[in-house]
JSON list of C-alpha atoms in Angstrom, two decimals:
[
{"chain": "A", "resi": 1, "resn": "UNK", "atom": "CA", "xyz": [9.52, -11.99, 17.03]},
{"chain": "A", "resi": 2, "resn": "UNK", "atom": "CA", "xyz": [11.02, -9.76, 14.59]},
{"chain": "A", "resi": 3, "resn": "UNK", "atom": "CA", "xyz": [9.43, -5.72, 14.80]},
{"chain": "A", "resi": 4, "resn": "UNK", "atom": "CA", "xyz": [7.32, -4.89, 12.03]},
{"chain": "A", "resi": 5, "resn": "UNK", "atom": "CA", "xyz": [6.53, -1.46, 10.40]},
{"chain": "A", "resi": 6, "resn": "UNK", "atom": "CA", "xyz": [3.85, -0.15, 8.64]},
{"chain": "A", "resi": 7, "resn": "UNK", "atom": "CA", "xyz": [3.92, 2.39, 6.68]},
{"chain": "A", "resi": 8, "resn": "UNK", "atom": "CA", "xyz": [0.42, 3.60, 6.11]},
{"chain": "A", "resi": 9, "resn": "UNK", "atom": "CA", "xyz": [1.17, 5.77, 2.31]},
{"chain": "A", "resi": 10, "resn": "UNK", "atom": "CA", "xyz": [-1.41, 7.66, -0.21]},
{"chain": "A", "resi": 11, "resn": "UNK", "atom": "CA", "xyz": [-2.53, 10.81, -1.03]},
{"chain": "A", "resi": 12, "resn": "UNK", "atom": "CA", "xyz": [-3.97, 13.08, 1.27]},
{"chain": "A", "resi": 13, "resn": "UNK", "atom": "CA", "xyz": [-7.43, 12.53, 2.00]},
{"chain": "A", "resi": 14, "resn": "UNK", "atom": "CA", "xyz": [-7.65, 8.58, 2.06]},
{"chain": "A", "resi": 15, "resn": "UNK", "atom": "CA", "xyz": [-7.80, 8.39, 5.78]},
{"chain": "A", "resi": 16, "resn": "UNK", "atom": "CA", "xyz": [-3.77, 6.88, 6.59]},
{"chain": "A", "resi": 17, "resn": "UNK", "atom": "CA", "xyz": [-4.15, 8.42, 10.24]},
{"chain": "A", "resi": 18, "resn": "UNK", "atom": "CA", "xyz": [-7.53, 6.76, 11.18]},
{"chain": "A", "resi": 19, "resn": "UNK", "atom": "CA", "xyz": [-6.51, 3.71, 9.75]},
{"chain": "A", "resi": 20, "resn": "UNK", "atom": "CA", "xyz": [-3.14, 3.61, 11.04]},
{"chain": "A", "resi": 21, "resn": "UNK", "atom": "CA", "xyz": [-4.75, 4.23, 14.45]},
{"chain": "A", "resi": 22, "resn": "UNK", "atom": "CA", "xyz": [-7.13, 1.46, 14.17]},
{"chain": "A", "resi": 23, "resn": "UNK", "atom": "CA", "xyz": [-4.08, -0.97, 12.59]},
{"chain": "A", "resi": 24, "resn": "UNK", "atom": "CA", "xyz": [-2.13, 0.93, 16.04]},
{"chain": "A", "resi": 25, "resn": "UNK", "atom": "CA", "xyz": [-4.71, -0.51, 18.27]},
{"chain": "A", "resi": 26, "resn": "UNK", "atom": "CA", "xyz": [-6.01, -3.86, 17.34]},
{"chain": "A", "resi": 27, "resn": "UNK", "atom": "CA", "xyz": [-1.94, -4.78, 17.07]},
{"chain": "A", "resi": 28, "resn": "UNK", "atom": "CA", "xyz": [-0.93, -3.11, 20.50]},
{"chain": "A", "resi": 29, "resn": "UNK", "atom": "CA", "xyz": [1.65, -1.19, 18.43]},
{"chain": "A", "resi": 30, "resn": "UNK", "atom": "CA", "xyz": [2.92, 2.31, 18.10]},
{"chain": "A", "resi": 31, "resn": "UNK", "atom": "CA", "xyz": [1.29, 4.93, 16.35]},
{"chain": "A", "resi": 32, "resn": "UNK", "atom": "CA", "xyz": [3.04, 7.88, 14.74]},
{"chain": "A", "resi": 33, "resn": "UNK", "atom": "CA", "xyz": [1.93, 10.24, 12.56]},
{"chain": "A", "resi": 34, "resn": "UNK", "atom": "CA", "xyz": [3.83, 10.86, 9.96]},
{"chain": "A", "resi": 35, "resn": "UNK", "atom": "CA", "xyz": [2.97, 14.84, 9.14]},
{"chain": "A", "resi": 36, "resn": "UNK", "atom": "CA", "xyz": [4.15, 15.51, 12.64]},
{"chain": "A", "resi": 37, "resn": "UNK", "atom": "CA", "xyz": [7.80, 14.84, 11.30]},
{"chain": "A", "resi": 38, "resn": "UNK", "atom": "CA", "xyz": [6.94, 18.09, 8.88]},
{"chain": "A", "resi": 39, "resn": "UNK", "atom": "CA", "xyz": [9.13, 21.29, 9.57]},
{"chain": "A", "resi": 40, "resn": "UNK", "atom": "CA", "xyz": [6.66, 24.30, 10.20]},
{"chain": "A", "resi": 41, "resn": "UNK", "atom": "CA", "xyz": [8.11, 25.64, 6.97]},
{"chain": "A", "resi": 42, "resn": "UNK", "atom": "CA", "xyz": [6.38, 22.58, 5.08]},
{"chain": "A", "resi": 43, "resn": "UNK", "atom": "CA", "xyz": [3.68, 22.89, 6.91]},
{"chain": "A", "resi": 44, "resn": "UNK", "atom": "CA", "xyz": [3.18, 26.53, 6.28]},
{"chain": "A", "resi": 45, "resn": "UNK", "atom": "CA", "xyz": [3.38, 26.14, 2.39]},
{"chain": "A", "resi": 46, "resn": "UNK", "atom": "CA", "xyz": [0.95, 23.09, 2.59]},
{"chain": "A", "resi": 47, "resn": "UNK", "atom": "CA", "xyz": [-2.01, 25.17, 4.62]},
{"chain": "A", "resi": 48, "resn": "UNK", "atom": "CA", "xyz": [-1.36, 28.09, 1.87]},
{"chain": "A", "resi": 49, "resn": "UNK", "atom": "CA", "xyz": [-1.91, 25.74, -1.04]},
{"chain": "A", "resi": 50, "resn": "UNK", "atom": "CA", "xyz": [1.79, 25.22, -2.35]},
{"chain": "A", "resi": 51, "resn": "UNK", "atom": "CA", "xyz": [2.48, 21.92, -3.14]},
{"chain": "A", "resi": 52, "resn": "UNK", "atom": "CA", "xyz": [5.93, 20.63, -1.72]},
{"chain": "A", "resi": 53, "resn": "UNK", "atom": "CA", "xyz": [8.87, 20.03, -3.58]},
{"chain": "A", "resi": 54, "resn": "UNK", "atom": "CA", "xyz": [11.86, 17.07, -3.75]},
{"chain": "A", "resi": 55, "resn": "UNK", "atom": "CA", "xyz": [13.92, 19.42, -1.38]},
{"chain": "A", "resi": 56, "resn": "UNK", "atom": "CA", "xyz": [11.01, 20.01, 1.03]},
{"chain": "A", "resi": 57, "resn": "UNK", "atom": "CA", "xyz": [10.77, 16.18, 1.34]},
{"chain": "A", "resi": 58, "resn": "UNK", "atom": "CA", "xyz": [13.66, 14.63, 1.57]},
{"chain": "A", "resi": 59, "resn": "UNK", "atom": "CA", "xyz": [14.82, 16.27, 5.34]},
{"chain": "A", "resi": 60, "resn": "UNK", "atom": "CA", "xyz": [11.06, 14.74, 6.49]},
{"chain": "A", "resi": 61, "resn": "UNK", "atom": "CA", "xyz": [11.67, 11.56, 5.06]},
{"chain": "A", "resi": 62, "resn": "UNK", "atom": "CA", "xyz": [15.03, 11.12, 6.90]},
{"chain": "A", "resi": 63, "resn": "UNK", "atom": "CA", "xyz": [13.17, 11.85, 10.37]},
{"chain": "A", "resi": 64, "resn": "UNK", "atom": "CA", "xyz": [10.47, 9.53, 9.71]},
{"chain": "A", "resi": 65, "resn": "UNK", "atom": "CA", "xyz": [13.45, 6.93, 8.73]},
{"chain": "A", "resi": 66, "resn": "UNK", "atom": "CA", "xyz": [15.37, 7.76, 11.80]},
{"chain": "A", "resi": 67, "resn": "UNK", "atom": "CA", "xyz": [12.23, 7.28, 13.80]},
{"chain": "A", "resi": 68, "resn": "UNK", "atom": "CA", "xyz": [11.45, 3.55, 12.47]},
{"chain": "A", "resi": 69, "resn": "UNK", "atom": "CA", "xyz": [15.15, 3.09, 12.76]},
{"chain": "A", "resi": 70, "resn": "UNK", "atom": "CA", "xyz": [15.02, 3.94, 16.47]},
{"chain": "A", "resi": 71, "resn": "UNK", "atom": "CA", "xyz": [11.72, 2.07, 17.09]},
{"chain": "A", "resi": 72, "resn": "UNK", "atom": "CA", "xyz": [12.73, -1.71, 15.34]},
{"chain": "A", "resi": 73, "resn": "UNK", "atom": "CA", "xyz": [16.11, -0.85, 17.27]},
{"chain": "A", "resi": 74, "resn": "UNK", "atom": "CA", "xyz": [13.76, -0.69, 20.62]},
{"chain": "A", "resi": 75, "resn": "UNK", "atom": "CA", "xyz": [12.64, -4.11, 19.85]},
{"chain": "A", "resi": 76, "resn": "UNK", "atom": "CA", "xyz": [8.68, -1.86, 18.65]},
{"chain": "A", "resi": 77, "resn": "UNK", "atom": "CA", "xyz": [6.37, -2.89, 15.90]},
{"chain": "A", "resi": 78, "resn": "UNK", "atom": "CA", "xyz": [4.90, 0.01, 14.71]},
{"chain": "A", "resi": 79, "resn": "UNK", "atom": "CA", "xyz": [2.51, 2.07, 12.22]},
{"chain": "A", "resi": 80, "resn": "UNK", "atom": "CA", "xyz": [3.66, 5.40, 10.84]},
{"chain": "A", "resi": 81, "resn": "UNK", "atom": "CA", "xyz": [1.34, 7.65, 8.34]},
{"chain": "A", "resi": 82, "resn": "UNK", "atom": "CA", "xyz": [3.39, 9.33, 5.44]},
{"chain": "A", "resi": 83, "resn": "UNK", "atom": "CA", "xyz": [1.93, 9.87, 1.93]},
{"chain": "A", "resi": 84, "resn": "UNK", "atom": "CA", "xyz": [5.00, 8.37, 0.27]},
{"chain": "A", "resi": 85, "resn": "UNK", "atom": "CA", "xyz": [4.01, 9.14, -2.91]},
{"chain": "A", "resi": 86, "resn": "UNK", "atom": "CA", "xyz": [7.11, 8.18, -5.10]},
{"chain": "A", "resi": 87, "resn": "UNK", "atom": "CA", "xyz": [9.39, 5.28, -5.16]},
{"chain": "A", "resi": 88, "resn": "UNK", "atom": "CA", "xyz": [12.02, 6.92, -4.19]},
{"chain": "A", "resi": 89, "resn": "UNK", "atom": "CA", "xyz": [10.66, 8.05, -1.03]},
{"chain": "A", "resi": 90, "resn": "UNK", "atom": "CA", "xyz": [9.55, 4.66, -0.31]},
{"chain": "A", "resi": 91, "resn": "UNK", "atom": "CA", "xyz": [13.22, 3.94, -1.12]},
{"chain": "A", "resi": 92, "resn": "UNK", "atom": "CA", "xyz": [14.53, 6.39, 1.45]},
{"chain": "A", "resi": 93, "resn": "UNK", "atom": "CA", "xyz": [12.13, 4.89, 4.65]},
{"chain": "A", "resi": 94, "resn": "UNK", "atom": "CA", "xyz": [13.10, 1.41, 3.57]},
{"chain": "A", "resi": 95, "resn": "UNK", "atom": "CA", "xyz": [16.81, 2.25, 2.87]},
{"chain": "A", "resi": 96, "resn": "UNK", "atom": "CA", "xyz": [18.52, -0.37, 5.55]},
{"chain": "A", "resi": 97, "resn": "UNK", "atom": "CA", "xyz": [15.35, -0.77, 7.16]},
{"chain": "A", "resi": 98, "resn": "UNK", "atom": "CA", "xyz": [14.13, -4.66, 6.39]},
{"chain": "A", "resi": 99, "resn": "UNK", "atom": "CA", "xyz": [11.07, -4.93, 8.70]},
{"chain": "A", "resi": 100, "resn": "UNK", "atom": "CA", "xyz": [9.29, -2.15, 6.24]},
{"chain": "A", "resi": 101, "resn": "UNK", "atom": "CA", "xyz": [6.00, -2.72, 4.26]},
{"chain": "A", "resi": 102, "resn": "UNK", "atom": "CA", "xyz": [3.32, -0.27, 2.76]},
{"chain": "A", "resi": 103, "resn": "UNK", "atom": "CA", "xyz": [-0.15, -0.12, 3.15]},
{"chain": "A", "resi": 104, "resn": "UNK", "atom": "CA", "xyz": [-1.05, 1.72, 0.24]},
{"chain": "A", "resi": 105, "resn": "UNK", "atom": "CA", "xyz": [-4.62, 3.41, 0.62]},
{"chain": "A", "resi": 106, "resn": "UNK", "atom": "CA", "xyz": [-6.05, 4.20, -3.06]},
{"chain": "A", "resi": 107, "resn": "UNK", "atom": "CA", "xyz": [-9.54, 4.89, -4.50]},
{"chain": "A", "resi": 108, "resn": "UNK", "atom": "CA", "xyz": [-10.74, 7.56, -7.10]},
{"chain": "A", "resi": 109, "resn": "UNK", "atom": "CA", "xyz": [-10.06, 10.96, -7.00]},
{"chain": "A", "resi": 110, "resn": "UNK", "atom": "CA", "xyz": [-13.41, 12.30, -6.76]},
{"chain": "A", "resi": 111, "resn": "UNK", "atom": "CA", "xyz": [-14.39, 9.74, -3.86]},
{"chain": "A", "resi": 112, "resn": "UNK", "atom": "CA", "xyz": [-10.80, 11.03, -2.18]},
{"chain": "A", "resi": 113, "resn": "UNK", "atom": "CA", "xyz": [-11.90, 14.61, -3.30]},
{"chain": "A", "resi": 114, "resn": "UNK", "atom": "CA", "xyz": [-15.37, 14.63, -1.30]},
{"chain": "A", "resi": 115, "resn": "UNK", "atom": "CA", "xyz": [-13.90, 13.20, 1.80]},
{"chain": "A", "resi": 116, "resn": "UNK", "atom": "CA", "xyz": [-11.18, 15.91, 1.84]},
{"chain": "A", "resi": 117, "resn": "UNK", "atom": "CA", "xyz": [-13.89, 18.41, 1.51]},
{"chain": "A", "resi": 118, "resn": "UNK", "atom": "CA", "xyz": [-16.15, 17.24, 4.44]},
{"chain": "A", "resi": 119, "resn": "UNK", "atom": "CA", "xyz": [-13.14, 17.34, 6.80]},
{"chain": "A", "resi": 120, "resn": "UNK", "atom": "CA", "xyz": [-11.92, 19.86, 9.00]},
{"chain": "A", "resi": 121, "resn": "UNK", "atom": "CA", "xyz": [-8.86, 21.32, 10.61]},
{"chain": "A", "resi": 122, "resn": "UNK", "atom": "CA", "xyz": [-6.48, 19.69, 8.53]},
{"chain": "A", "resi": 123, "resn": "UNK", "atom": "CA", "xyz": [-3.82, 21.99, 6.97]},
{"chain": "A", "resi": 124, "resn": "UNK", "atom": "CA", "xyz": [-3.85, 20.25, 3.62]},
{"chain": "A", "resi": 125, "resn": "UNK", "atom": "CA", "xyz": [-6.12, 21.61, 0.94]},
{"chain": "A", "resi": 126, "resn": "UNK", "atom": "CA", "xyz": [-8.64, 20.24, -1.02]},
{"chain": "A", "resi": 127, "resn": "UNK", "atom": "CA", "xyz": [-6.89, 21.91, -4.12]},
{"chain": "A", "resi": 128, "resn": "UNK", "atom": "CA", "xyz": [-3.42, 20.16, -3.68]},
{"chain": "A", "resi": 129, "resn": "UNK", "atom": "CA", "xyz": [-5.31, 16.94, -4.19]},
{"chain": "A", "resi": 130, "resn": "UNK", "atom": "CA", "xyz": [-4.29, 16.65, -7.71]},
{"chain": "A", "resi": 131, "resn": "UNK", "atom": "CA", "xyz": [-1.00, 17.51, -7.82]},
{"chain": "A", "resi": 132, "resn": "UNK", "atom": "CA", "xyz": [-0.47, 14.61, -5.36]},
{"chain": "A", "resi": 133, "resn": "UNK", "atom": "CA", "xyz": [-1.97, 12.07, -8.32]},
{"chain": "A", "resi": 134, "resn": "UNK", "atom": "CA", "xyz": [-0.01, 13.54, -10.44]},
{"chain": "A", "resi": 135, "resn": "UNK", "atom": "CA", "xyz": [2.76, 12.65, -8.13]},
{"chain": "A", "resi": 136, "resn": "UNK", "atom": "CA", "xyz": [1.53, 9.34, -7.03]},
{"chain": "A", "resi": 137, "resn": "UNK", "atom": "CA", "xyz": [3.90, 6.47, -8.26]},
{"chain": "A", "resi": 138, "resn": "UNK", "atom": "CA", "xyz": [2.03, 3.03, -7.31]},
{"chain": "A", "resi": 139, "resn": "UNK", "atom": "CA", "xyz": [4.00, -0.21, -5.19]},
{"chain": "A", "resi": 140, "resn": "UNK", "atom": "CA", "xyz": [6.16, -1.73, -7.45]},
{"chain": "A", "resi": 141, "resn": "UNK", "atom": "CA", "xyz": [6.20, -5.42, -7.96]},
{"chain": "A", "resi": 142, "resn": "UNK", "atom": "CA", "xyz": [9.75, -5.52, -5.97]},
{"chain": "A", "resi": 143, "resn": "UNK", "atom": "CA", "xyz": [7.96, -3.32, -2.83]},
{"chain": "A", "resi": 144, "resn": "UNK", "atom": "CA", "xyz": [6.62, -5.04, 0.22]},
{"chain": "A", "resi": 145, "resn": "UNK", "atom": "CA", "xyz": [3.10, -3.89, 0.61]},
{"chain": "A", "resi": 146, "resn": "UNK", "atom": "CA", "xyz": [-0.28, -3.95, -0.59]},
{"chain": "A", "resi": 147, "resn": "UNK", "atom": "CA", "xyz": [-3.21, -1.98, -2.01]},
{"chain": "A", "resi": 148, "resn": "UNK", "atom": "CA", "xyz": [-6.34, -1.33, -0.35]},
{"chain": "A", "resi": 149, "resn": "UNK", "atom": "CA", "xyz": [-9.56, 0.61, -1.51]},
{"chain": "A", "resi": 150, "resn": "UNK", "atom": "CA", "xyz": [-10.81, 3.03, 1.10]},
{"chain": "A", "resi": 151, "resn": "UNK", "atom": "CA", "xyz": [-14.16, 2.73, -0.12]},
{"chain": "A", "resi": 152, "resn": "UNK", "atom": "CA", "xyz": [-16.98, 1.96, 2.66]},
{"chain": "A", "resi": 153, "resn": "UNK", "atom": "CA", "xyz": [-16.58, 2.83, 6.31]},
{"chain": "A", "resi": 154, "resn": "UNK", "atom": "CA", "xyz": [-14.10, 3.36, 8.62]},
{"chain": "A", "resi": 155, "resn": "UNK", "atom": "CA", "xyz": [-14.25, -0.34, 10.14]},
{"chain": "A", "resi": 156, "resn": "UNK", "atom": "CA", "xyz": [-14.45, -1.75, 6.80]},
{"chain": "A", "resi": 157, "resn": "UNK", "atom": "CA", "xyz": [-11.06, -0.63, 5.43]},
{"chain": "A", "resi": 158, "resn": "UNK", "atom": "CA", "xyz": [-9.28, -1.48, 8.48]},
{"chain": "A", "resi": 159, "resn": "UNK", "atom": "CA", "xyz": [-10.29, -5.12, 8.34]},
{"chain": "A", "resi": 160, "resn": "UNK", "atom": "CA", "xyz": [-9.14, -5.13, 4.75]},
{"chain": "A", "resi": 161, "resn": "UNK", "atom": "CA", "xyz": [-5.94, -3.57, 5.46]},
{"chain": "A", "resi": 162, "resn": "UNK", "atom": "CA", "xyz": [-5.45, -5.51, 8.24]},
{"chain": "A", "resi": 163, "resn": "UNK", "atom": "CA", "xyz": [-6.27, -9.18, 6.15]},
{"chain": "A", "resi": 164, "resn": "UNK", "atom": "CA", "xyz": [-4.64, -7.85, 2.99]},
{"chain": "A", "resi": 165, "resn": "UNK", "atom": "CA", "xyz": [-1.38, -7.41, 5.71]},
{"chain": "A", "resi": 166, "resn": "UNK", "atom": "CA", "xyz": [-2.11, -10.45, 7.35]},
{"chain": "A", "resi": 167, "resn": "UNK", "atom": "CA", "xyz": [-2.35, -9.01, 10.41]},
{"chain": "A", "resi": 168, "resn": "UNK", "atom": "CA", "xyz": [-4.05, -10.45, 13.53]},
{"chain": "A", "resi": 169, "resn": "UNK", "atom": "CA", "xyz": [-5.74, -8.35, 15.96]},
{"chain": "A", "resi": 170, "resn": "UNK", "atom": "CA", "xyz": [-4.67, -8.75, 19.53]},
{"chain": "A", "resi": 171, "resn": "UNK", "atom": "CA", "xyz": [-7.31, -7.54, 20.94]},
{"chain": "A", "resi": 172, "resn": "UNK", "atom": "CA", "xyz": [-10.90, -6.83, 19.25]},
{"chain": "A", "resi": 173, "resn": "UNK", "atom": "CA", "xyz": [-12.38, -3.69, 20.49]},
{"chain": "A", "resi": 174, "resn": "UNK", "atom": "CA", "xyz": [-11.79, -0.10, 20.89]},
{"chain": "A", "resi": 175, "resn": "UNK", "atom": "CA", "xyz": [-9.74, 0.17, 17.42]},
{"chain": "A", "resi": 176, "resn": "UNK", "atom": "CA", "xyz": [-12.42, 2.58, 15.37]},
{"chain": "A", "resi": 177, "resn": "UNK", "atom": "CA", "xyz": [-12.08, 5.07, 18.03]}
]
């Protein structure tokens, strides 16, 4: 069987790590987290409210690439968060990389907006959310992937994700965790 990557995309605040996690689980696949690829530098303008530019980006994206290059090349299905935002960063992760498909996460901004607001610990603000829709270029007819509301609970969007991927669970427990 071919490896098969995920790439769970969408603004910040729709919940790509706990759903990538649960994806992660059910499937008995790697997890990686996508912001962990982030130089501190990033990071640091991120947590002080300065949105990220092309240049920022485009050193991240080639990490995450290099990792799903490395981890189809180790025979690995995986799931990887990273807010892809644009085509052409999609274009970059994909870029000689067949086995890669989106998940695209999406719902309104104010829904997206509250849930961002409730969390904590997370070095994104609240107040970048809306340069990231201002940023946010949706699939493409010619992408692999799909679009999934995040409205509802936790175990809700991951069985939508997870039917609108066609994905079948390997196991059945222990992936809301």
């Amino acid at each position: 069987m071919e490896p098969d990557i995920v790439v769970v995309m969408g603004v910040a605040g729709t919940g790509k790590s706990t759903v990538a996690k649960g994806i992660s689980t059910l499937m008995g696949w790697t997890f990686a987290e996508g912001d962990a690829f982030h130089p501190e530098a990033n990071v640091a303008k991120m947590h002080s409210g300065i949105p990220l530019t092309d240049e920022d980006r485009w050193p991240w994206l080639d990490l995450i690439g290099d990792w799903i290059t490395e981890t189809v090349a180790a025979g690995d299905s995986a799931v990887v968060t990273c807010s892809a935002l644009r085509r052409a960063y999609r274009d970059v992760l994909r870029r000689g990389r067949p086995a890669v498909r989106f998940l695209h996460l999406h719902d309104s901004q104010e829904l997206i907006a509250a849930r961002m607001g409730a969390r904590k610990d997370h070095f994104m603000p609240p107040s970048l959310l809306p340069s990231q829709f201002a940023t946010l270029e949706p699939l493409e007819p010619d992408e692999p992937g799909v679009v999934v509301s995040v409205a509802g609970d936790v175990p809700d969007v991951i069985e939508r994700s997870m039917a609108a991927l066609h994905l079948v669970p390997r196991e059945s427990e222990g992936a809301y965790e």
